[in-house]
PDB file of C-alpha atoms in Angstrom:
ATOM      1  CA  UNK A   7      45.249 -73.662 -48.829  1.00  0.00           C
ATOM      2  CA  UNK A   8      43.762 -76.191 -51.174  1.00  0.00           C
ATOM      3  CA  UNK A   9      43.450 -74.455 -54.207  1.00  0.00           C
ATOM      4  CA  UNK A  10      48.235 -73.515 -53.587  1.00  0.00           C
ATOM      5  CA  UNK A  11      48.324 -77.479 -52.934  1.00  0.00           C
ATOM      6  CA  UNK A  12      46.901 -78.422 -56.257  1.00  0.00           C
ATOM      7  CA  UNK A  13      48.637 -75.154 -58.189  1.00  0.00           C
ATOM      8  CA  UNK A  14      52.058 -76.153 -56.606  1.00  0.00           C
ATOM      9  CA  UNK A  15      51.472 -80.184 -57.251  1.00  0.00           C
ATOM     10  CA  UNK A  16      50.697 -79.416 -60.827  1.00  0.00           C
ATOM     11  CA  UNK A  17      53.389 -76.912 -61.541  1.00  0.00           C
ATOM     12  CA  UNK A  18      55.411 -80.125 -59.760  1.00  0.00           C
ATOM     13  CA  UNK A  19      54.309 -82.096 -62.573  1.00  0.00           C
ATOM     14  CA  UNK A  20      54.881 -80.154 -65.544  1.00  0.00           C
ATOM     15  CA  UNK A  21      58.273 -79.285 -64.230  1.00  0.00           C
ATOM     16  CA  UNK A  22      59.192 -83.107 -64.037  1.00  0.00           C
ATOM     17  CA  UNK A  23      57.978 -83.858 -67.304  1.00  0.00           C
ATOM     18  CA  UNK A  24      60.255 -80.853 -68.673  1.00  0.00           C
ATOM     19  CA  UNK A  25      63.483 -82.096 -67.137  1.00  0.00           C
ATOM     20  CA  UNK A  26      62.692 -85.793 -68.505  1.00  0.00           C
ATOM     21  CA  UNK A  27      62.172 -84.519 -71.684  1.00  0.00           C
ATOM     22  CA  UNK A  28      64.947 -82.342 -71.844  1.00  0.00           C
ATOM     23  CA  UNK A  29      67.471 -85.267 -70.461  1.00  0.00           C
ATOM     24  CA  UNK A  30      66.078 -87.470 -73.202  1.00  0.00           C
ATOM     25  CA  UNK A  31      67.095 -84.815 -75.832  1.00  0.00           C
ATOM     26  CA  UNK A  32      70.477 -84.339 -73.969  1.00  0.00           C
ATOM     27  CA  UNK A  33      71.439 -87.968 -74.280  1.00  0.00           C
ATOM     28  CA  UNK A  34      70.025 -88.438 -78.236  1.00  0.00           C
ATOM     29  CA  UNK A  35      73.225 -89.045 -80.468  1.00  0.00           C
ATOM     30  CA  UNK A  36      72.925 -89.566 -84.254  1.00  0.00           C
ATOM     31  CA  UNK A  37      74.997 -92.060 -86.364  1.00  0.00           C
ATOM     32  CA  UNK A  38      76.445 -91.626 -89.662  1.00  0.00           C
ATOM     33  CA  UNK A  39      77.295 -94.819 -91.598  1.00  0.00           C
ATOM     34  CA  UNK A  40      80.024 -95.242 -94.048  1.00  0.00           C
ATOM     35  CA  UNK A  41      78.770 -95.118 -97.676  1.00  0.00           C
ATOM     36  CA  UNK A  42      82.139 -95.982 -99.987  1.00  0.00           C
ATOM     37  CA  UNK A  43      86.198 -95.253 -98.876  1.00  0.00           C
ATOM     38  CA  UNK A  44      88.792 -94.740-101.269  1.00  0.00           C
ATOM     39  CA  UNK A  45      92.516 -95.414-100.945  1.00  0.00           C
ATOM     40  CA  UNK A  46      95.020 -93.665-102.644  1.00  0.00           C
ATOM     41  CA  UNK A  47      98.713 -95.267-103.060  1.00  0.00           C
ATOM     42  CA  UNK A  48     101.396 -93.353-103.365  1.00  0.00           C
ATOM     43  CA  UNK A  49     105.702 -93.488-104.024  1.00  0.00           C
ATOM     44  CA  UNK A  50     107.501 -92.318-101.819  1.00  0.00           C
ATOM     45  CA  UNK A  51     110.201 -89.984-103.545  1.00  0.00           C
ATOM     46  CA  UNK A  52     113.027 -90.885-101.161  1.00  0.00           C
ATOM     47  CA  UNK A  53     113.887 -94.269-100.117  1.00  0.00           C
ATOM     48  CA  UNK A  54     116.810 -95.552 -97.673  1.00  0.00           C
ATOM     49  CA  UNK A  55     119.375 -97.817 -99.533  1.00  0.00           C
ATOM     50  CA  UNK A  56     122.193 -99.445 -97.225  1.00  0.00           C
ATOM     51  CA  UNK A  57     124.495 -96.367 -96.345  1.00  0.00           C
ATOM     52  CA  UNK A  58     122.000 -93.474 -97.488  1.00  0.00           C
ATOM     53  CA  UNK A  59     119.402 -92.782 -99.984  1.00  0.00           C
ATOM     54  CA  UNK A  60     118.300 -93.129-103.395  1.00  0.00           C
ATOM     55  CA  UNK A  61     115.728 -91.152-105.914  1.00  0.00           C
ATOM     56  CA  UNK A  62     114.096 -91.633-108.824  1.00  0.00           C
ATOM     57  CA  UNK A  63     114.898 -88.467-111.390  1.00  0.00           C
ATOM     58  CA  UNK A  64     111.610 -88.987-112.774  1.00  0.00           C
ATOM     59  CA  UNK A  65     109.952 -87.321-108.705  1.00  0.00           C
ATOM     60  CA  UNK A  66     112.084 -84.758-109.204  1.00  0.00           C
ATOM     61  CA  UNK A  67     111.253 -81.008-110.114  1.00  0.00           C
ATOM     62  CA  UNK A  68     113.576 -80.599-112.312  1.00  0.00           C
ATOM     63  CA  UNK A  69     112.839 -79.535-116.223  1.00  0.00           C
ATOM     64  CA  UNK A  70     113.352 -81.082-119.647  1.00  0.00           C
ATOM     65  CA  UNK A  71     116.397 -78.884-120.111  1.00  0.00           C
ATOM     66  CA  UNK A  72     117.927 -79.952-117.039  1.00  0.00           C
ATOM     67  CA  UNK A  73     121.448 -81.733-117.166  1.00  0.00           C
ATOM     68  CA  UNK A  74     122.438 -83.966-114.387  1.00  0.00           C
ATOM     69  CA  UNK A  75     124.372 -81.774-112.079  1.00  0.00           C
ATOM     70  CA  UNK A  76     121.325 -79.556-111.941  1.00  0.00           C
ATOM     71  CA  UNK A  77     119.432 -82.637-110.099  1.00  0.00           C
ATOM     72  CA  UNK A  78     122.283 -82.963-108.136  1.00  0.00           C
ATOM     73  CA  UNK A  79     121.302 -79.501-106.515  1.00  0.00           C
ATOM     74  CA  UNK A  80     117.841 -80.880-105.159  1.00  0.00           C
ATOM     75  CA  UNK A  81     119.304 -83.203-102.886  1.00  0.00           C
ATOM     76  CA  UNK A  82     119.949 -83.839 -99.747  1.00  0.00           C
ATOM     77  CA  UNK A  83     123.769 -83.999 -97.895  1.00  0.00           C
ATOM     78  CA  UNK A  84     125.030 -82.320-101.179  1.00  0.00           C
ATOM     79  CA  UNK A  85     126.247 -78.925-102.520  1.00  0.00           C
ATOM     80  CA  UNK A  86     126.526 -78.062-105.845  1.00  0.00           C
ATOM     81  CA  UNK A  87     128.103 -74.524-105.808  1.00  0.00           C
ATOM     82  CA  UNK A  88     131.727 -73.055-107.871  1.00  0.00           C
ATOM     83  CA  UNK A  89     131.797 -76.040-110.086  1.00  0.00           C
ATOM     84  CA  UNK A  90     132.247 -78.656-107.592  1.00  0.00           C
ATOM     85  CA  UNK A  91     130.241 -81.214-105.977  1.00  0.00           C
ATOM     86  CA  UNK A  92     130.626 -81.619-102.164  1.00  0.00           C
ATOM     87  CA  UNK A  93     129.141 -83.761 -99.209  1.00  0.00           C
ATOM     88  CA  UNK A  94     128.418 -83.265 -95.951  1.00  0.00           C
ATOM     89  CA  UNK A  95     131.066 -84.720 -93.541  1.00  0.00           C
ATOM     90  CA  UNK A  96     133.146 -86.182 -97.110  1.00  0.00           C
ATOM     91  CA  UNK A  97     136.375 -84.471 -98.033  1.00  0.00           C
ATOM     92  CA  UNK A  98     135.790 -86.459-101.543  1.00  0.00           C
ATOM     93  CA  UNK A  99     133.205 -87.727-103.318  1.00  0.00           C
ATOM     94  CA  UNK A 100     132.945 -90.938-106.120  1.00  0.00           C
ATOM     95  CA  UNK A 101     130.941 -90.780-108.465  1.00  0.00           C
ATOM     96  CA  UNK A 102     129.677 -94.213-110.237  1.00  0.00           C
ATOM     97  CA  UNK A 103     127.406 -94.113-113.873  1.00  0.00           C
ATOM     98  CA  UNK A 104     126.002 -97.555-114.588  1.00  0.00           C
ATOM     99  CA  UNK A 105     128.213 -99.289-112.164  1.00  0.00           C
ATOM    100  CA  UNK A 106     131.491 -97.926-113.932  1.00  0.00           C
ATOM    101  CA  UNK A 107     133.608 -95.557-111.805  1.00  0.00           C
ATOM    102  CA  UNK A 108     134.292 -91.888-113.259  1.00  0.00           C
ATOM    103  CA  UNK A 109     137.396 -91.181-112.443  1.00  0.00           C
ATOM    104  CA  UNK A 110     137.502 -87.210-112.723  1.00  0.00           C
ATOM    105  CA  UNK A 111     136.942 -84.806-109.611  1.00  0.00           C
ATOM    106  CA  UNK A 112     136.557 -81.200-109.172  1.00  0.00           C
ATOM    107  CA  UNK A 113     136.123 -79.359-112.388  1.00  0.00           C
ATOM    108  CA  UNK A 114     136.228 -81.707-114.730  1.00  0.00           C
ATOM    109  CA  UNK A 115     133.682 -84.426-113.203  1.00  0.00           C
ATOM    110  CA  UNK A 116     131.064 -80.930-112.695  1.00  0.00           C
ATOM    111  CA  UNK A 117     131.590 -80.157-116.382  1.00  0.00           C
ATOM    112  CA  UNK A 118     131.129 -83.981-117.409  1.00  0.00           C
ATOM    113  CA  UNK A 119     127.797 -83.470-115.515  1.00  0.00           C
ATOM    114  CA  UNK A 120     126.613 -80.607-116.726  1.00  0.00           C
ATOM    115  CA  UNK A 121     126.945 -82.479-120.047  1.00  0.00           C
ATOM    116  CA  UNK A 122     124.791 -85.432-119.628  1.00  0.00           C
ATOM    117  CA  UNK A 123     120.921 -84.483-119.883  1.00  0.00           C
ATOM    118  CA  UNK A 124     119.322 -85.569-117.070  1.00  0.00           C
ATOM    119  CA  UNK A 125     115.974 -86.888-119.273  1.00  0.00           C
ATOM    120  CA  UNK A 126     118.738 -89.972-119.499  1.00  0.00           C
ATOM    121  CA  UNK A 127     118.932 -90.855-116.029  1.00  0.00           C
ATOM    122  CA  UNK A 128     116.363 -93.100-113.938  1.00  0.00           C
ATOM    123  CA  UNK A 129     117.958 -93.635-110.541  1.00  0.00           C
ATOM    124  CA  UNK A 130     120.487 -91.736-108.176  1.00  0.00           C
ATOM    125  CA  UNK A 131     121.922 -92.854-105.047  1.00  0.00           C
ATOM    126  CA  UNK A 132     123.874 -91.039-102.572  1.00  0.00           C
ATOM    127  CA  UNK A 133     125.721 -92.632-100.026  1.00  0.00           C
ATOM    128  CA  UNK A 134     126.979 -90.850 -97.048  1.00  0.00           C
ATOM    129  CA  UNK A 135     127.962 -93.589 -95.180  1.00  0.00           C
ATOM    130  CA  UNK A 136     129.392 -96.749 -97.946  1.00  0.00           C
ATOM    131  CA  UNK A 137     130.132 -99.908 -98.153  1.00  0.00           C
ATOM    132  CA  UNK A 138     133.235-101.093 -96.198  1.00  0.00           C
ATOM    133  CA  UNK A 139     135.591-102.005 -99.296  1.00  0.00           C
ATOM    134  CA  UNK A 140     134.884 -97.702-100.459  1.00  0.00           C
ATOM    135  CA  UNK A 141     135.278 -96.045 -97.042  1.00  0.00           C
ATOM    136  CA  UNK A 142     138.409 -97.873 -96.105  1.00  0.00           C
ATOM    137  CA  UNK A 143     140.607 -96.001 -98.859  1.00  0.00           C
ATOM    138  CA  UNK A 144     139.329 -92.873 -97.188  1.00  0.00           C
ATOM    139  CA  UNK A 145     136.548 -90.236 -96.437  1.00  0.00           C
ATOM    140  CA  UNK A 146     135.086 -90.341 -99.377  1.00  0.00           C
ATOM    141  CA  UNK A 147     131.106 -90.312 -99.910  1.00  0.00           C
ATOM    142  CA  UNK A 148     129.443 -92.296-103.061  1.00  0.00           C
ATOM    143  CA  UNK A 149     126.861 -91.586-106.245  1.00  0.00           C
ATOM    144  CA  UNK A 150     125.551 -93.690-108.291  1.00  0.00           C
ATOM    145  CA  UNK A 151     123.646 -92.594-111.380  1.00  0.00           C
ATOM    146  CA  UNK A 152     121.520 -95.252-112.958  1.00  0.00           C
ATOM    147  CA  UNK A 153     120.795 -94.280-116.973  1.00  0.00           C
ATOM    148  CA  UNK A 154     118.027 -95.161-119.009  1.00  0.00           C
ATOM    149  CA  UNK A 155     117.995 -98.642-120.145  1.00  0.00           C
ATOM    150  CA  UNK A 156     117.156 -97.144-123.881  1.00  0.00           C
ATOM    151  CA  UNK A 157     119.261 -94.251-124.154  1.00  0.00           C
ATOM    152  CA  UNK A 158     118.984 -91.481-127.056  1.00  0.00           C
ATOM    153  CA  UNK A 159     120.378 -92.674-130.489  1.00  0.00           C
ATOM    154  CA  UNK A 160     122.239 -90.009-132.147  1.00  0.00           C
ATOM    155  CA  UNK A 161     125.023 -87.029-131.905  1.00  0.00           C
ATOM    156  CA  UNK A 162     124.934 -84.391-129.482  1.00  0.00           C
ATOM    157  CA  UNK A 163     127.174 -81.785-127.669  1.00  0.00           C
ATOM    158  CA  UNK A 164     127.607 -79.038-125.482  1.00  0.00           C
ATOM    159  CA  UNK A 165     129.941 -76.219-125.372  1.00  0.00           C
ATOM    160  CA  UNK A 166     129.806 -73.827-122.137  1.00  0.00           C
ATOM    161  CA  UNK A 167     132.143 -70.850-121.026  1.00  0.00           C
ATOM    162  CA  UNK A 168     132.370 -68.375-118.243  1.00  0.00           C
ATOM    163  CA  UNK A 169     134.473 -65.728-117.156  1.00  0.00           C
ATOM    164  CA  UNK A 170     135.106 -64.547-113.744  1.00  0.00           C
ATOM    165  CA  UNK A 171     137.091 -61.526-111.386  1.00  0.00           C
ATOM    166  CA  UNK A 172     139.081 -62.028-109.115  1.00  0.00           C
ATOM    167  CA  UNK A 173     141.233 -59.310-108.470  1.00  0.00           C
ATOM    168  CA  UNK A 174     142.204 -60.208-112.575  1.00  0.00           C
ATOM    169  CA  UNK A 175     139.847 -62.010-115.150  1.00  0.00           C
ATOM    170  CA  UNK A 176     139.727 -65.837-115.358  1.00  0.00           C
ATOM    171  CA  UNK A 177     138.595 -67.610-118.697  1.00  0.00           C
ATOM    172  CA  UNK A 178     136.971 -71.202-117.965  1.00  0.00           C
ATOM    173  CA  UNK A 179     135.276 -73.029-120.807  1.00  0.00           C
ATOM    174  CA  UNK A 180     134.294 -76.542-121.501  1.00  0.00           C
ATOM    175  CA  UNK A 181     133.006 -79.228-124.433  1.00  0.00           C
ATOM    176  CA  UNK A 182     131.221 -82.634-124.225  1.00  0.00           C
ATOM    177  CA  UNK A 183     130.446 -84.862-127.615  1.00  0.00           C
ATOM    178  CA  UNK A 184     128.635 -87.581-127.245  1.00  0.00           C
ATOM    179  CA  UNK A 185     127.584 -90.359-130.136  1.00  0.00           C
ATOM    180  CA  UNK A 186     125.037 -92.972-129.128  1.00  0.00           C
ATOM    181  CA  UNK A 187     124.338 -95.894-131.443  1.00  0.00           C
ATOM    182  CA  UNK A 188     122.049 -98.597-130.532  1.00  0.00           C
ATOM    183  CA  UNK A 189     125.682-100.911-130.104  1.00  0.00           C
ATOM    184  CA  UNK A 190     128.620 -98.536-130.251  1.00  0.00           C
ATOM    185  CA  UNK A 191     128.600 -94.946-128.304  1.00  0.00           C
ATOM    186  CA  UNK A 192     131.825 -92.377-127.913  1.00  0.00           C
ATOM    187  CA  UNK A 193     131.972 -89.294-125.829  1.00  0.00           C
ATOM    188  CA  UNK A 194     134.521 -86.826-124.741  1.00  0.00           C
ATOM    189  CA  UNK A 195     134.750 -84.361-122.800  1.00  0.00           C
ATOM    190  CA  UNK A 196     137.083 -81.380-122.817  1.00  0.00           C
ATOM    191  CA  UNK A 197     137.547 -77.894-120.106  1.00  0.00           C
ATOM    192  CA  UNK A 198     140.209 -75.679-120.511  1.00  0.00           C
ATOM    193  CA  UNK A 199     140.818 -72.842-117.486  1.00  0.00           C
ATOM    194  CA  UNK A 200     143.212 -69.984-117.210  1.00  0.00           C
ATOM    195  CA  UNK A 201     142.857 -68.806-113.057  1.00  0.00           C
ATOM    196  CA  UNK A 202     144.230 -65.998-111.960  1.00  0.00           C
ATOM    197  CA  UNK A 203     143.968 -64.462-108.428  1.00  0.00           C
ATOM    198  CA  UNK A 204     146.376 -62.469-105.933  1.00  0.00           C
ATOM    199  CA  UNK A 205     148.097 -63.336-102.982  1.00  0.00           C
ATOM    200  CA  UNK A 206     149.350 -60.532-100.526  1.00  0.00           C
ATOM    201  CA  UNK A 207     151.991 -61.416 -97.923  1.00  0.00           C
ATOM    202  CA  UNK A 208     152.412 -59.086 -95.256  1.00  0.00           C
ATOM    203  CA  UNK A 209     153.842 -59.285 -91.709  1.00  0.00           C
ATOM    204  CA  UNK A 210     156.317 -57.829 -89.792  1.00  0.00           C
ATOM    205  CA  UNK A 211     158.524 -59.234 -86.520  1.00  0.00           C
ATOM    206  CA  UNK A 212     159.758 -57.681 -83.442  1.00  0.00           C
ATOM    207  CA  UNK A 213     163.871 -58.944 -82.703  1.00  0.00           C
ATOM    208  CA  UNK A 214     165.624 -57.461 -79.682  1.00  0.00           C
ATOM    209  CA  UNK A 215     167.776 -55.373 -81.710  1.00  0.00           C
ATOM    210  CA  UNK A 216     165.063 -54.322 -84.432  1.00  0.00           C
ATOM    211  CA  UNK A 217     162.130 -54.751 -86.424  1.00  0.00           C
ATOM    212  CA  UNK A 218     161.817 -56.477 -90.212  1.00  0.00           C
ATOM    213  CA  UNK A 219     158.497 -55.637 -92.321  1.00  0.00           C
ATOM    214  CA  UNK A 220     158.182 -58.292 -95.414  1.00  0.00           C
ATOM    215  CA  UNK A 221     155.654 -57.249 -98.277  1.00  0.00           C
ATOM    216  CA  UNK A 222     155.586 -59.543-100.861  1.00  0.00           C
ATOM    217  CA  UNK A 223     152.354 -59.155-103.487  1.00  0.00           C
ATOM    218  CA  UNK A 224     152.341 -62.396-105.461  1.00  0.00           C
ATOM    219  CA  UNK A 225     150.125 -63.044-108.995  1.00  0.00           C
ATOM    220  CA  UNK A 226     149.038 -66.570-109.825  1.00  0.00           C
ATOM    221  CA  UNK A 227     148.308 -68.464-112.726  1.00  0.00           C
ATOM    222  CA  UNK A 228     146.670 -72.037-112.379  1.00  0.00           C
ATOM    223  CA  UNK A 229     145.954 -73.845-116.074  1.00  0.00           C
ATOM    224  CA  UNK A 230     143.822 -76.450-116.599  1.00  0.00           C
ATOM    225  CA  UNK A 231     143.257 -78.679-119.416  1.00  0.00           C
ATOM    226  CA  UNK A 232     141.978 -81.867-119.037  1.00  0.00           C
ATOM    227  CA  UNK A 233     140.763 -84.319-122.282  1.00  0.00           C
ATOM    228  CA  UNK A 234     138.711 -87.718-121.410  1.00  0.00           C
ATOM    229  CA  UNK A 235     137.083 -89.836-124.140  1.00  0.00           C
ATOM    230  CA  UNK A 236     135.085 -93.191-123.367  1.00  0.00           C
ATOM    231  CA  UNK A 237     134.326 -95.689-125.993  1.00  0.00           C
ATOM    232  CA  UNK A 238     131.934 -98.639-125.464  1.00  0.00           C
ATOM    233  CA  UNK A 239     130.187-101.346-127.506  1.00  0.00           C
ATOM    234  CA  UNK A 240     126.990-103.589-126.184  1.00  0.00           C
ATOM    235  CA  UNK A 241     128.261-106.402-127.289  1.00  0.00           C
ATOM    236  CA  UNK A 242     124.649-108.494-125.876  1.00  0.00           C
ATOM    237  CA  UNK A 243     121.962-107.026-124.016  1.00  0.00           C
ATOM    238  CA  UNK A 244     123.758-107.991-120.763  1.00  0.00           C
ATOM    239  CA  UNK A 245     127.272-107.448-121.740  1.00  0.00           C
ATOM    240  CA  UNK A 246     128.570-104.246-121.648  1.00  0.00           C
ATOM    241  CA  UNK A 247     132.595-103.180-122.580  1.00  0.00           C
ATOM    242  CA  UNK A 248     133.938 -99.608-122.395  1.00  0.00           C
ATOM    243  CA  UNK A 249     137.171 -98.110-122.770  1.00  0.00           C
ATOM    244  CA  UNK A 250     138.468 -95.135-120.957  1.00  0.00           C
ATOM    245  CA  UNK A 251     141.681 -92.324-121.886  1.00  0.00           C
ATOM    246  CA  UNK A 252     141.919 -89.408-119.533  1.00  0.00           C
ATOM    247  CA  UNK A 253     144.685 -86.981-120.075  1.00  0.00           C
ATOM    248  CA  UNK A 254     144.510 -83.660-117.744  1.00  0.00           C
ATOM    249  CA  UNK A 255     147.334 -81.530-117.631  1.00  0.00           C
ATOM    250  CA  UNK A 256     148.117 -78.524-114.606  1.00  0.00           C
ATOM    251  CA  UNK A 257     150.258 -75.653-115.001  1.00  0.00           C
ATOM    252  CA  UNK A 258     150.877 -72.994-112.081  1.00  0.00           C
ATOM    253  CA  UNK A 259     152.795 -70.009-112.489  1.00  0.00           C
ATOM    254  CA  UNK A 260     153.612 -67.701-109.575  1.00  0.00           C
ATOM    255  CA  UNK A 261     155.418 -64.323-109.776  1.00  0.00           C
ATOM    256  CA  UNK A 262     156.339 -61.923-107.452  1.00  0.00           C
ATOM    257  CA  UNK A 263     154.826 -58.943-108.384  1.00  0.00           C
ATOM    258  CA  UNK A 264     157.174 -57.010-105.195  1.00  0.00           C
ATOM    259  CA  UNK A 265     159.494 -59.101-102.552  1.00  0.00           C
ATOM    260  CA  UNK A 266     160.541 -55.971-100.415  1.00  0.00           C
ATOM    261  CA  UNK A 267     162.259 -56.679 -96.689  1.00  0.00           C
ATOM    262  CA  UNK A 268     163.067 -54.259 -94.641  1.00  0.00           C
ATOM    263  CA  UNK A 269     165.395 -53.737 -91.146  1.00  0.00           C
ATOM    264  CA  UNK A 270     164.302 -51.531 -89.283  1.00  0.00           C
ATOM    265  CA  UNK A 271     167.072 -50.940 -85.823  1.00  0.00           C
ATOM    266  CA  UNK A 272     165.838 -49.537 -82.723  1.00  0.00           C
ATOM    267  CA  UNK A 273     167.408 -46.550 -81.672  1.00  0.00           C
ATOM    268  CA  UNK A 274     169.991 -47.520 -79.164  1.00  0.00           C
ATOM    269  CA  UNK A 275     171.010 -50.027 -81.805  1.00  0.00           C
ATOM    270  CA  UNK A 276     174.310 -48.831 -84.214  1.00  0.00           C
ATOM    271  CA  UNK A 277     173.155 -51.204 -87.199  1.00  0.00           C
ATOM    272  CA  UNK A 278     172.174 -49.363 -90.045  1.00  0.00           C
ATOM    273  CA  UNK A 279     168.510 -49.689 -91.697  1.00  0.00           C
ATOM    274  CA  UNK A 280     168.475 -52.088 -94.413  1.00  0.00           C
ATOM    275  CA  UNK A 281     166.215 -53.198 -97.325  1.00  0.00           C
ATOM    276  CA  UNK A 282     165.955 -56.436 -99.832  1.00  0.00           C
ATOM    277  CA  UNK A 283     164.539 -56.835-103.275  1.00  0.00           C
ATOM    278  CA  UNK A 284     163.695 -59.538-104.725  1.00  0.00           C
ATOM    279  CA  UNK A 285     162.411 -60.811-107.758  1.00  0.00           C
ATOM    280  CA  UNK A 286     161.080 -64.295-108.753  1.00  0.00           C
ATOM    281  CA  UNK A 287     158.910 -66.907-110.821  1.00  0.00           C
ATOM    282  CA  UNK A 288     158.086 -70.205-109.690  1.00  0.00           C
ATOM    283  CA  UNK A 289     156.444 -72.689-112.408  1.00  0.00           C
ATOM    284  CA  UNK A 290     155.033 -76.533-111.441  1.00  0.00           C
ATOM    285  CA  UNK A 291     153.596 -78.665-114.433  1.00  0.00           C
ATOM    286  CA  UNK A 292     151.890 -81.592-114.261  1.00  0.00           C
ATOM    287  CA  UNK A 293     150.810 -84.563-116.909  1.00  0.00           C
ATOM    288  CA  UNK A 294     149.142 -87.623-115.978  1.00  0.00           C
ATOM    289  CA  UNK A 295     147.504 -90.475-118.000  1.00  0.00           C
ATOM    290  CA  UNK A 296     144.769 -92.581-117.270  1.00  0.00           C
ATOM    291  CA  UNK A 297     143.434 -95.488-119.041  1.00  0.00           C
ATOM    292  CA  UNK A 298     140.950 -98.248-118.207  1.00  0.00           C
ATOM    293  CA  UNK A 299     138.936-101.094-119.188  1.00  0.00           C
ATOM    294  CA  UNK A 300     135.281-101.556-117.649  1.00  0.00           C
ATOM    295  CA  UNK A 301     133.294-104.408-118.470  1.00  0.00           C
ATOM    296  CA  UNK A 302     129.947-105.592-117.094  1.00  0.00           C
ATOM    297  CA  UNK A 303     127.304-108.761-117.265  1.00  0.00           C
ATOM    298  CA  UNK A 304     124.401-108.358-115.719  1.00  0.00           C
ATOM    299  CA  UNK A 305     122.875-111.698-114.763  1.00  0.00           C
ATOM    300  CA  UNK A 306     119.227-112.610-114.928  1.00  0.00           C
ATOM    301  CA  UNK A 307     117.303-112.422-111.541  1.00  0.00           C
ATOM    302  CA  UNK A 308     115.485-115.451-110.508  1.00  0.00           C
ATOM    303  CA  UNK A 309     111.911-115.342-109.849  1.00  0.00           C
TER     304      UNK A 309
END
């Protein structure tokens, strides 16, 4: 029995000092210390303004081709599609350049847009929910383009057409001419459209005594021309005086390409059947003239 005592007490012992080794390895950690860190500072692209947002061109993928209404198209609440500029939950939109108000919509502020290079511009905010003294003549939403302080010196233009089907062919062209000197700058900005499209009216009505069908195909013509020139002179580096004419002129002209009503009796009904021609043209014209006088002094911020 002796010689199991001492072979069990010594496999006892080596057993032990295995498990107190093994715990010892279990609970041995290893520490890494910190040899340099490096922080990197970065812009955020968009920023909140009072009302919405605003962006700095300059963050924006957009190329050196690119005119402004193309960086329009990257942002957010905003839909650039058909020539028109829309925002979410606005039925109109303002548009401001410098802190002067464009007064154009629709067509002709998209055109004036697709004019102005957007290597010019520095800032744009849009505002989907403004100021007070703007949302209380309506629901309108807000942009504000913020140019270069140093703007190009020199002549420059753009001429752009398209045509389009829509049940006939619509012509729709446009021209901007721009002259910057470093203290007097003119531009204008011209679009011309000829729209046409078709309107079918068809129904019919159910009387007591009969029926009456009404088919009346209708062509329309909508004509747009619309001429805007703004002159300004920097009279000091903080002055700033423009002058604004904007003539656009509408035309519509609708004809009836059939105006057919019929009668139709029922049976048990002595009237006789009966049908209606008709023929017309209706024509609406519309001239307007706009002129303004914008000036600005920007005062020096204190430090």
């Amino acid at each position: 029995m002796k010689p199991q005592r001492h072979l069990s007490l010594l496999l006892l012992l080596l057993a032990s000092y295995f498990s107190v080794e093994a715990q010892e390895r279990d609970t041995t950690s290893t520490q890494d210390s910190l040899v340099a860190a490096r922080v990197v500072a970065y812009r955020e692209k968009i920023k909140p303004v009072p009302g919405g947002y605003a962006v700095r061109v300059a963050d924006l993928p957009v190329s050196k081709e690119a005119k402004a209404l193309d960086v329009l198209k990257f942002l957010p609440s905003l839909s650039v599609q058909n020539h028109s500029i829309e925002m979410d939950g606005r039925s109109s939109i303002k548009v401001f350049i410098d802190g002067r108000p464009i007064r154009m919509s629709g067509r002709e502020l998209a055109d004036y847009l697709q004019a102005l290079p957007a290597g010019d511009l520095d800032r744009i905010e849009v505002q989907t929910q403004p100021s007070a003294d703007i949302s209380a003549s309506g629901n309108v939403g807000v942009i504000r383009i913020t140019r270069q302080k140093d703007p190009t010196v020199g002549l420059r233009g753009n001429l752009s057409g398209s045509v389009g089907l829509n049940s006939y062919l619509s012509e729709m062209g446009s021209a901007f001419l721009e002259y910057n000197g470093k203290k007097a700058f003119i531009s204008g900005n011209f679009s011309a459209d000829n729209l046409y499209n078709l309107r079918h009216t068809r129904y019919w009505a159910d009387y007591p005594t009969g029926k009456m069908e009404v088919n009346n195909p209708m062509k329309w013509k909508n004509q747009y021309l619309s001429g805007a020139i703004s002159a300004g002179w920097r009279i000091t580096e903080r002055d700033l005086l423009i002058a604004d004419v904007r003539i656009p002129v509408s035309r519509s002209l609708v004809t009836d390409l059939e105006n057919t009503t019929r009668w139709l009796p029922k049976q048990d009904v002595s009237d006789p059947a009966s049908t209606l021609y008709a023929e017309g043209t209706a024509t609406s014209q519309n001239l307007t003239q706009d002129y303004s006088l914008y000036y600005r002094h920007d005062f020096p911020s204190r430090a």
